[in-house]
Amino acid sequence: MEETIFTAITFSPVTEFIEKTRKLRDLYGSSFILSYLADSVCSKVQEHAKELKLELVSPVSLNIAMGTPDQIVIRGHFPEDMARDAFFSAWSNIMDACKVWIENSCEAWISEVSRGWVSNGEWNRTWQQWKTHAWEFFWVQADSIPNVLNALNEKEADRDWVGINWMGESSTLSGADAIAWPGLDRDIPAKQRSMSEADTEIRSFYRTLNRKIGEAILDDDLGDPRSDRKRRRAKLMERYGVDPKQREPFDISEIDLAQQADLSDDDYIQLKLVQKLGEPIVGEREQLSIPELTKRLSTLKAVAQDTRIRRELPESFRDVNLWTTDCPMGWFRGDGDNAGKYIRKITSDPATASGNLKGFSGQMRRWARELMQDFDQSHGRIVFAGGDDFLGVFYPSPLPTHAIQWLCDFKETVWHEGETDPQQRKPVTPSVGFVWASPQVPQRDVLQHCEQAERVAKDSGRDRLCLRVLFASGTHVDWTCPWWFLPKVVNGYRDRNGKQDWTHFYKDVAALQSRHAFRDNHHIALALFNLFFHDPDTGAVLLPKKEEELFDDGSPIWTQPGTSENLTGILNEDLKQASLEKQQKAFNDWVIDLAEVGFQLFNSNDR
């Protein structure tokens, strides 16, 4: 009897590759590249499945790259050299496409300024180093899924990753990698090196790159035969505030004020749109490393050569970039709770591990695909969704009414969509961070706050939402709530006039807080909550009426075992064994945070 063997594959650094993000393009580009690399290995497995008697156990193939997880499990012997070749060939294809596009698009600049640097191979050498040394690849085999996953974890823990030894200026984002420009890595003696000259040339190169990117986007947009070119250009002018009658000066040194004055209206519109469209990808003042630039450029259709990449690129990022608006936007990020722990649980028995892992992988990947397809794009869009990990945005609006309603329904109608049978429901719960951000806050900061808000939701007990309001000053307030309790709070609030004006609740809490009324007791916070909040269906109070019952086992403050999905408690379960003083403080803080966040997010339009 032939012995069963399993192959497991992963790569690193994954977290480090995705964590340094300052623009949406960084986040999408890095997420998609990770998915594309993993999908390339999976495609190679399927290509040789019959020949080598292979079965791709996880991830389940859905004919879509986005969302492919970086851990791959295969039944059968999949040779390491074949897996490596598929992975590094995919990475090489991405980098080659970006490098060739830069060289072709900026050919005139390179010929004029570079003085033979590129042809002498110094620029090429650095790109080759990144192609070779950017990733560490892990390949293991064992006789069962539990054993192969353990072996993979052990090999990852014993990693021996070697970074690139570079010489040159540091990028403005990471500060640890040389700036990507054709003069990179020039072998110039220290005494002959002029930093001011290099800085001038770097800035000039990035201005050129910005314009070439903008031109590529504009040509692709206006070249669509399905749309009216003139009407499309008018829409772009309106969206980006380009008006030849009210000309803004160009922030480009090559175009002086005299030249700008002589520009025709058409030339001004063209140049301004090019500048505006290029800015979300590469700003004129940015200085990026080669991998950072690769993340950005890989999201351009003009750059992407692989048909799989081109097919999955979003039609445009313009709906979430450079909005000329004074309205805030809503951003959300989330993923499943303890998915890794669940996978270890369902793969502990070798006899059922393969079927269990394949079933869970397919369930989560199909959900992510449907989330991307079904999200109402008239209100926002899903930026990426991979398995249980997702990021989305709601378009600018005076109030987050639609976003809050979507979040109120999220657990049942989005996370568990179509899962009417309790046996079909996802075995992991979701935690989500939602950020309602002022338009004055840089996108980089918003993305970081999204990640932080998601972490707050998990640290507060999981299976819940953290709502964060991010002000222009950079300060924020947030409040966490279990999914099942959120719609009861939002829809069950009534002020003293029977309306949903949260001003009354907010002012009462602020006045009591200023008098230190919440200190060393929970009675006032409980009474105040029960005064303003009632179940929208039954009219009953949402929390116990008696103060002494608030922290009892049967209170919704704590998770209720035996109920539907073990209804998650309002407070973190870790507080259940804490002192009364700590419990009181946690509950009081929860009510105070609710007043501050509710005043910003839950007020109705007719207040």
Tab-separated table of C-alpha atoms in Angstrom, residues 29-436:
chain	number	residue	atom	x	y	z
A	29	GLY	CA	-1.115	46.205	-4.101
A	30	SER	CA	0.638	44.335	-1.298
A	31	SER	CA	-2.464	42.227	-0.542
A	32	PHE	CA	-2.941	41.346	-4.179
A	33	ILE	CA	0.738	40.482	-4.717
A	34	LEU	CA	0.657	38.102	-1.740
A	35	SER	CA	-2.497	36.479	-3.129
A	36	TYR	CA	-1.048	36.299	-6.652
A	37	LEU	CA	2.156	34.621	-5.473
A	38	ALA	CA	0.236	31.984	-3.506
A	39	ASP	CA	-2.210	31.493	-6.379
A	40	SER	CA	0.698	30.921	-8.791
A	41	VAL	CA	1.854	27.974	-6.689
A	42	CYS	CA	-1.709	26.622	-6.521
A	43	SER	CA	-2.052	26.934	-10.304
A	44	LYS	CA	1.144	24.934	-10.772
A	45	VAL	CA	-0.242	22.227	-8.468
A	46	GLN	CA	-3.423	21.996	-10.529
A	47	GLU	CA	-1.438	21.971	-13.772
A	48	HIS	CA	0.420	18.829	-12.662
A	49	ALA	CA	-2.358	17.296	-10.554
A	50	LYS	CA	-3.079	14.357	-12.857
A	51	GLU	CA	0.547	13.713	-13.755
A	52	LEU	CA	1.822	13.753	-10.147
A	53	LYS	CA	-1.400	12.515	-8.504
A	54	LEU	CA	-1.866	15.708	-6.492
A	55	GLU	CA	-4.884	17.145	-4.707
A	56	LEU	CA	-4.974	20.774	-3.592
A	57	VAL	CA	-6.490	20.523	-0.117
A	58	SER	CA	-6.218	24.181	0.880
A	59	PRO	CA	-6.891	26.777	-0.370
A	60	VAL	CA	-9.879	25.773	-2.467
A	61	SER	CA	-9.536	27.050	-6.029
A	62	LEU	CA	-12.136	29.605	-7.138
A	63	ASN	CA	-10.508	30.824	-10.376
A	64	ILE	CA	-9.651	34.099	-8.654
A	65	ALA	CA	-6.285	35.128	-7.232
A	66	MET	CA	-7.377	37.780	-4.719
A	67	GLY	CA	-7.798	36.268	-1.296
A	68	THR	CA	-5.603	33.202	-1.817
A	69	PRO	CA	-4.066	32.521	1.616
A	70	ASP	CA	-0.297	32.154	1.967
A	71	GLN	CA	-0.481	28.659	3.524
A	72	ILE	CA	-0.892	25.874	0.954
A	73	VAL	CA	-1.566	22.205	1.754
A	74	ILE	CA	-1.322	19.498	-0.920
A	75	ARG	CA	-2.032	15.784	-0.798
A	76	GLY	CA	0.842	14.126	-2.618
A	77	HIS	CA	4.470	14.819	-3.450
A	78	PHE	CA	4.818	18.262	-5.014
A	79	PRO	CA	8.548	18.780	-5.698
A	80	GLU	CA	10.202	21.703	-3.940
A	81	ASP	CA	11.998	22.918	-7.061
A	82	MET	CA	8.728	23.058	-8.978
A	83	ALA	CA	7.022	24.994	-6.176
A	84	ARG	CA	9.935	27.422	-5.869
A	85	ASP	CA	10.015	28.022	-9.597
A	86	ALA	CA	6.281	28.834	-9.692
A	87	PHE	CA	6.585	31.246	-6.774
A	88	PHE	CA	9.705	33.137	-7.796
A	89	SER	CA	8.695	33.237	-11.459
A	90	ALA	CA	5.465	34.982	-10.462
A	91	TRP	CA	7.376	37.515	-8.341
A	92	SER	CA	9.910	38.016	-11.126
A	93	ASN	CA	7.109	38.651	-13.643
A	94	ILE	CA	5.637	41.399	-11.435
A	95	MET	CA	8.977	43.101	-10.881
A	96	ASP	CA	10.005	42.841	-14.539
A	97	ALA	CA	6.713	44.385	-15.649
A	98	CYS	CA	7.205	47.344	-13.270
A	99	LYS	CA	10.853	47.864	-14.189
A	100	VAL	CA	10.253	47.677	-17.953
A	101	TRP	CA	7.334	50.099	-17.719
A	102	ILE	CA	9.442	52.622	-15.775
A	103	GLU	CA	12.267	52.371	-18.290
A	104	ASN	CA	9.979	52.708	-21.299
A	105	SER	CA	7.833	55.500	-19.858
A	106	CYS	CA	10.751	57.516	-18.479
A	107	GLU	CA	13.134	56.740	-21.328
A	108	ALA	CA	13.657	60.421	-22.241
A	109	TRP	CA	14.465	61.380	-18.632
A	110	ILE	CA	16.811	58.431	-18.212
A	111	SER	CA	18.663	59.223	-21.445
A	112	GLU	CA	19.081	62.863	-20.508
A	113	VAL	CA	19.919	62.601	-16.815
A	114	SER	CA	21.239	59.130	-16.017
A	115	ARG	CA	24.536	59.408	-17.930
A	116	GLY	CA	24.688	55.691	-18.613
A	117	TRP	CA	23.778	54.433	-15.128
A	118	VAL	CA	21.016	52.141	-16.381
A	119	SER	CA	22.978	50.752	-19.348
A	120	ASN	CA	25.955	50.103	-17.070
A	121	GLY	CA	23.849	47.676	-15.060
A	122	GLU	CA	23.792	49.305	-11.606
A	123	TRP	CA	20.026	49.904	-11.695
A	124	ASN	CA	19.466	46.404	-13.075
A	125	ARG	CA	21.587	44.828	-10.345
A	126	THR	CA	19.449	46.249	-7.532
A	127	TRP	CA	16.216	45.049	-9.118
A	128	GLN	CA	17.762	41.617	-9.517
A	129	GLN	CA	18.672	41.565	-5.827
A	130	TRP	CA	15.082	42.286	-4.865
A	131	LYS	CA	13.846	39.551	-7.210
A	132	THR	CA	16.186	37.067	-5.574
A	133	HIS	CA	16.199	38.042	-1.893
A	134	ALA	CA	12.819	39.590	-1.083
A	135	TRP	CA	11.199	36.330	0.086
A	136	GLU	CA	11.980	33.257	2.111
A	137	PHE	CA	10.238	30.136	0.835
A	138	PHE	CA	9.216	27.235	3.105
A	139	TRP	CA	8.483	23.703	1.867
A	140	VAL	CA	7.883	20.661	4.101
A	141	GLN	CA	6.401	17.176	3.860
A	142	ALA	CA	4.878	14.780	6.388
A	143	ASP	CA	2.559	11.767	6.560
A	144	SER	CA	-0.541	13.660	7.776
A	145	ILE	CA	-2.043	17.141	7.754
A	146	PRO	CA	-1.503	17.748	11.498
A	147	ASN	CA	2.148	16.708	11.152
A	148	VAL	CA	2.792	18.722	8.000
A	149	LEU	CA	1.279	21.875	9.525
A	150	ASN	CA	3.399	21.431	12.656
A	151	ALA	CA	6.485	20.927	10.503
A	152	LEU	CA	5.690	24.078	8.548
A	153	ASN	CA	5.326	26.126	11.747
A	154	GLU	CA	8.626	24.786	13.050
A	155	LYS	CA	10.436	25.602	9.823
A	156	GLU	CA	9.010	29.134	9.781
A	157	ALA	CA	10.137	29.667	13.366
A	158	ASP	CA	13.656	28.616	12.353
A	159	ARG	CA	13.795	31.053	9.422
A	160	ASP	CA	17.073	32.270	8.043
A	161	TRP	CA	16.008	35.249	5.947
A	162	VAL	CA	18.767	37.416	4.485
A	163	GLY	CA	18.059	41.041	3.606
A	164	ILE	CA	19.605	42.992	0.773
A	165	ASN	CA	22.814	44.890	1.404
A	166	TRP	CA	22.200	48.201	-0.314
A	167	MET	CA	24.087	51.425	-0.659
A	168	GLY	CA	22.415	54.758	-1.273
A	169	GLU	CA	19.713	57.039	0.115
A	170	SER	CA	16.839	55.751	2.272
A	171	SER	CA	13.215	55.770	1.202
A	172	THR	CA	10.883	58.186	2.966
A	173	LEU	CA	8.458	55.418	3.910
A	174	SER	CA	10.484	52.630	5.466
A	175	GLY	CA	13.793	54.449	5.895
A	176	ALA	CA	15.557	51.117	5.454
A	177	ASP	CA	15.739	50.633	1.719
A	178	ALA	CA	17.373	52.625	-1.023
A	179	ILE	CA	15.213	54.986	-3.084
A	180	ALA	CA	14.069	53.494	-6.380
A	181	TRP	CA	15.427	55.680	-9.170
A	182	PRO	CA	17.763	55.046	-12.103
A	183	GLY	CA	20.756	56.441	-10.177
A	184	LEU	CA	20.335	53.871	-7.425
A	185	ASP	CA	23.409	51.979	-6.315
A	186	ARG	CA	25.867	53.956	-8.395
A	187	ASP	CA	29.437	53.066	-7.537
A	188	ILE	CA	30.672	56.590	-6.763
A	189	PRO	CA	33.496	57.263	-4.288
A	190	ALA	CA	32.310	59.106	-1.184
A	191	LYS	CA	34.394	62.208	-1.942
A	192	GLN	CA	32.778	62.538	-5.363
A	193	ARG	CA	29.213	61.939	-4.207
A	194	SER	CA	27.009	65.051	-4.162
A	195	MET	CA	23.914	64.537	-2.005
A	196	SER	CA	22.329	67.787	-3.124
A	197	GLU	CA	22.770	66.855	-6.774
A	198	ALA	CA	21.357	63.387	-6.173
A	199	ASP	CA	18.399	64.832	-4.274
A	200	THR	CA	17.601	67.189	-7.152
A	201	GLU	CA	17.732	64.328	-9.643
A	202	ILE	CA	15.568	62.077	-7.441
A	203	ARG	CA	12.902	64.769	-7.143
A	204	SER	CA	13.022	65.349	-10.882
A	205	PHE	CA	12.622	61.625	-11.554
A	206	TYR	CA	9.592	61.297	-9.263
A	207	ARG	CA	7.924	64.308	-10.885
A	208	THR	CA	8.391	62.626	-14.240
A	209	LEU	CA	7.137	59.303	-12.897
A	210	ASN	CA	4.072	61.012	-11.413
A	211	ARG	CA	3.144	62.479	-14.794
A	212	LYS	CA	3.739	59.258	-16.706
A	213	ILE	CA	1.506	57.354	-14.287
A	214	GLY	CA	-1.200	60.011	-14.600
A	215	GLU	CA	-0.971	59.879	-18.391
A	216	ALA	CA	-1.333	56.086	-18.368
A	217	ILE	CA	-4.426	56.240	-16.145
A	218	LEU	CA	-5.996	59.052	-18.182
A	219	ASP	CA	-5.335	57.291	-21.497
A	220	ASP	CA	-6.840	54.072	-20.152
A	221	ASP	CA	-9.868	55.924	-18.769
A	222	LEU	CA	-10.619	58.097	-21.788
A	223	GLY	CA	-9.714	55.343	-24.230
A	224	ASP	CA	-12.634	53.156	-23.157
A	225	PRO	CA	-14.769	52.796	-26.314
A	226	ARG	CA	-17.862	52.186	-24.172
A	227	SER	CA	-17.897	55.736	-22.772
A	228	ASP	CA	-18.153	59.222	-24.261
A	229	ARG	CA	-14.619	60.672	-24.080
A	230	LYS	CA	-15.764	64.302	-23.786
A	231	ARG	CA	-18.345	63.545	-21.107
A	232	ARG	CA	-15.890	61.351	-19.199
A	233	ARG	CA	-13.285	64.115	-19.162
A	234	ALA	CA	-15.896	66.581	-17.887
A	235	LYS	CA	-16.721	64.205	-15.022
A	236	LEU	CA	-13.056	63.880	-14.123
A	237	MET	CA	-12.696	67.678	-14.140
A	238	GLU	CA	-15.664	67.998	-11.778
A	239	ARG	CA	-14.463	65.266	-9.441
A	240	TYR	CA	-10.937	66.614	-9.104
A	241	GLY	CA	-11.849	70.300	-9.128
A	242	VAL	CA	-10.042	71.126	-12.376
A	243	ASP	CA	-11.329	74.441	-13.765
A	244	PRO	CA	-9.296	76.331	-16.417
A	245	LYS	CA	-11.070	79.556	-15.418
A	246	GLN	CA	-9.758	79.264	-11.858
A	247	ARG	CA	-6.286	77.948	-12.468
A	248	GLU	CA	-4.221	76.485	-9.672
A	249	PRO	CA	-0.442	76.785	-9.977
A	250	PHE	CA	1.415	73.597	-10.828
A	251	ASP	CA	3.714	72.210	-8.195
A	252	ILE	CA	6.209	71.282	-10.885
A	253	SER	CA	9.465	73.188	-11.188
A	254	GLU	CA	9.812	72.465	-14.922
A	255	ILE	CA	6.702	74.564	-15.601
A	256	ASP	CA	7.395	78.104	-14.427
A	257	LEU	CA	4.715	80.722	-13.885
A	258	ALA	CA	5.247	82.286	-17.305
A	259	GLN	CA	4.793	78.948	-19.057
A	260	GLN	CA	1.685	78.172	-16.993
A	261	ALA	CA	0.121	81.461	-18.070
A	262	ASP	CA	0.661	80.560	-21.728
A	263	LEU	CA	-0.985	77.135	-21.473
A	264	SER	CA	-4.187	76.708	-23.456
A	265	ASP	CA	-7.274	75.537	-21.579
A	266	ASP	CA	-6.967	72.043	-23.077
A	267	ASP	CA	-3.289	71.775	-22.154
A	268	TYR	CA	-3.978	73.011	-18.633
A	269	ILE	CA	-6.818	70.483	-18.177
A	270	GLN	CA	-4.657	67.665	-19.532
A	271	LEU	CA	-1.679	68.455	-17.310
A	272	LYS	CA	-3.777	69.024	-14.214
A	273	LEU	CA	-5.748	65.779	-14.619
A	274	VAL	CA	-2.507	63.907	-15.205
A	275	GLN	CA	-1.058	65.349	-11.999
A	276	LYS	CA	-4.218	64.602	-9.983
A	277	LEU	CA	-4.522	61.032	-11.290
A	278	GLY	CA	-0.864	60.240	-10.722
A	279	GLU	CA	-0.822	61.554	-7.142
A	280	PRO	CA	-2.655	58.609	-5.503
A	281	ILE	CA	-0.009	56.210	-6.802
A	282	VAL	CA	3.225	58.173	-6.622
A	283	GLY	CA	3.349	61.713	-5.299
A	284	GLU	CA	5.905	64.144	-6.657
A	285	ARG	CA	7.583	64.447	-3.247
A	286	GLU	CA	7.557	60.731	-2.402
A	287	GLN	CA	10.708	58.647	-2.455
A	288	LEU	CA	9.946	54.936	-2.474
A	289	SER	CA	12.035	51.795	-2.366
A	290	ILE	CA	11.819	49.219	-5.147
A	291	PRO	CA	9.313	46.909	-3.356
A	292	GLU	CA	7.204	49.924	-2.310
A	293	LEU	CA	7.130	51.181	-5.892
A	294	THR	CA	6.296	47.671	-7.113
A	295	LYS	CA	3.239	47.512	-4.845
A	296	ARG	CA	1.937	50.772	-6.316
A	297	LEU	CA	2.719	50.139	-9.990
A	298	SER	CA	1.347	46.596	-9.958
A	299	THR	CA	-2.133	48.097	-9.574
A	300	LEU	CA	-1.856	49.878	-12.949
A	301	LYS	CA	-3.424	48.197	-15.963
A	302	ALA	CA	-0.734	49.732	-18.147
A	303	VAL	CA	1.892	47.873	-16.110
A	304	ALA	CA	0.188	44.526	-15.450
A	305	GLN	CA	1.143	42.106	-18.227
A	306	ASP	CA	-0.264	38.912	-16.723
A	307	THR	CA	-3.874	38.488	-17.835
A	308	ARG	CA	-4.831	37.174	-14.401
A	309	ILE	CA	-3.638	40.411	-12.788
A	310	ARG	CA	-5.324	42.624	-15.386
A	311	ARG	CA	-8.606	40.743	-15.013
A	312	GLU	CA	-8.770	41.282	-11.258
A	313	LEU	CA	-7.595	44.889	-10.971
A	314	PRO	CA	-10.382	47.259	-9.856
A	315	GLU	CA	-11.893	49.403	-12.591
A	316	SER	CA	-10.600	52.402	-10.696
A	317	PHE	CA	-9.521	53.608	-7.266
A	318	ARG	CA	-10.749	57.100	-7.942
A	319	ASP	CA	-13.877	56.614	-5.810
A	320	VAL	CA	-11.707	56.411	-2.713
A	321	ASN	CA	-8.873	58.709	-3.724
A	322	LEU	CA	-8.614	62.484	-3.829
A	323	TRP	CA	-12.241	63.280	-3.114
A	324	THR	CA	-12.895	67.001	-3.270
A	325	THR	CA	-15.309	67.014	-0.356
A	326	ASP	CA	-15.743	68.267	3.175
A	327	CYS	CA	-17.634	65.126	4.200
A	328	PRO	CA	-16.078	62.319	6.257
A	329	MET	CA	-15.707	58.753	5.012
A	330	GLY	CA	-16.289	55.409	6.683
A	331	TRP	CA	-13.587	52.738	6.554
A	332	PHE	CA	-13.880	49.212	7.941
A	333	ARG	CA	-11.509	46.302	8.352
A	334	GLY	CA	-12.099	42.893	9.893
A	335	ASP	CA	-11.386	39.193	9.938
A	336	GLY	CA	-12.420	35.964	11.601
A	337	ASP	CA	-11.640	35.259	15.240
A	338	ASN	CA	-9.174	32.508	16.125
A	339	ALA	CA	-9.229	31.029	12.613
A	340	GLY	CA	-5.781	29.523	13.140
A	341	LYS	CA	-6.888	27.864	16.374
A	342	TYR	CA	-9.981	26.486	14.616
A	343	ILE	CA	-7.871	25.037	11.792
A	344	ARG	CA	-5.639	23.272	14.315
A	345	LYS	CA	-8.763	21.850	15.947
A	346	ILE	CA	-10.348	20.483	12.758
A	347	THR	CA	-7.057	19.013	11.522
A	348	SER	CA	-6.104	17.268	14.751
A	349	ASP	CA	-7.561	13.945	13.526
A	350	PRO	CA	-5.644	12.729	10.430
A	351	ALA	CA	-8.666	10.730	9.264
A	352	THR	CA	-10.884	13.805	8.834
A	353	ALA	CA	-8.320	16.607	8.550
A	354	SER	CA	-8.260	16.813	4.753
A	355	GLY	CA	-12.045	17.076	4.326
A	356	ASN	CA	-12.432	19.496	7.230
A	357	LEU	CA	-9.678	21.832	6.015
A	358	LYS	CA	-10.952	21.781	2.444
A	359	GLY	CA	-14.499	22.513	3.578
A	360	PHE	CA	-13.511	25.446	5.782
A	361	SER	CA	-11.194	26.921	3.139
A	362	GLY	CA	-13.927	26.730	0.508
A	363	GLN	CA	-16.540	28.257	2.808
A	364	MET	CA	-14.403	31.293	3.638
A	365	ARG	CA	-13.095	31.869	0.116
A	366	ARG	CA	-16.601	31.701	-1.377
A	367	TRP	CA	-17.832	34.163	1.233
A	368	ALA	CA	-15.046	36.616	0.376
A	369	ARG	CA	-15.820	36.368	-3.329
A	370	GLU	CA	-19.515	37.009	-2.726
A	371	LEU	CA	-18.727	39.965	-0.462
A	372	MET	CA	-16.724	41.560	-3.280
A	373	GLN	CA	-19.508	40.896	-5.791
A	374	ASP	CA	-22.580	41.714	-3.709
A	375	PHE	CA	-21.496	44.857	-1.860
A	376	ASP	CA	-23.638	47.848	-2.868
A	377	GLN	CA	-21.191	49.940	-4.904
A	378	SER	CA	-23.525	52.923	-4.968
A	379	HIS	CA	-22.559	53.481	-1.313
A	380	GLY	CA	-18.964	52.243	-1.249
A	381	ARG	CA	-16.757	49.347	-2.191
A	382	ILE	CA	-14.808	46.415	-0.840
A	383	VAL	CA	-11.128	47.100	-1.422
A	384	PHE	CA	-10.077	43.509	-0.832
A	385	ALA	CA	-11.520	40.356	0.690
A	386	GLY	CA	-9.460	37.230	1.166
A	387	GLY	CA	-11.006	34.396	3.115
A	388	ASP	CA	-11.945	35.899	6.461
A	389	ASP	CA	-9.891	39.094	5.982
A	390	PHE	CA	-11.477	42.160	4.371
A	391	LEU	CA	-11.248	45.942	4.000
A	392	GLY	CA	-13.901	48.305	2.647
A	393	VAL	CA	-14.896	51.945	2.454
A	394	PHE	CA	-18.113	53.948	2.363
A	395	TYR	CA	-18.112	57.057	0.207
A	396	PRO	CA	-18.167	60.572	1.726
A	397	SER	CA	-21.438	61.485	3.406
A	398	PRO	CA	-22.587	64.024	6.021
A	399	LEU	CA	-23.820	61.174	8.232
A	400	PRO	CA	-22.867	57.492	8.250
A	401	THR	CA	-26.510	56.383	8.120
A	402	HIS	CA	-26.074	53.702	5.464
A	403	ALA	CA	-22.797	52.470	6.964
A	404	ILE	CA	-24.312	52.057	10.429
A	405	GLN	CA	-27.328	50.203	9.055
A	406	TRP	CA	-25.022	47.863	7.116
A	407	LEU	CA	-23.008	47.218	10.273
A	408	CYS	CA	-26.169	46.587	12.301
A	409	ASP	CA	-27.117	43.864	9.817
A	410	PHE	CA	-23.580	42.616	9.224
A	411	LYS	CA	-23.499	39.505	11.415
A	412	GLU	CA	-26.715	37.964	10.094
A	413	THR	CA	-27.085	39.274	6.549
A	414	VAL	CA	-23.432	39.584	5.484
A	415	TRP	CA	-21.281	37.230	7.566
A	416	HIS	CA	-23.928	34.489	7.640
A	417	GLU	CA	-25.577	35.334	4.308
A	418	GLY	CA	-27.475	32.354	2.900
A	419	GLU	CA	-26.643	30.151	5.902
A	420	THR	CA	-30.176	29.344	7.025
A	421	ASP	CA	-29.239	25.951	8.460
A	422	PRO	CA	-27.396	26.303	11.803
A	423	GLN	CA	-25.055	23.532	10.634
A	424	GLN	CA	-23.991	25.684	7.668
A	425	ARG	CA	-23.058	28.748	9.686
A	426	LYS	CA	-19.437	29.791	9.796
A	427	PRO	CA	-17.631	28.233	12.746
A	428	VAL	CA	-15.662	31.415	13.480
A	429	THR	CA	-16.982	34.810	14.522
A	430	PRO	CA	-15.964	38.173	12.991
A	431	SER	CA	-14.315	41.175	14.617
A	432	VAL	CA	-14.434	44.485	12.745
A	433	GLY	CA	-13.009	47.963	13.223
A	434	PHE	CA	-14.966	50.846	11.671
A	435	VAL	CA	-13.444	54.341	11.396
A	436	TRP	CA	-15.498	57.426	10.581
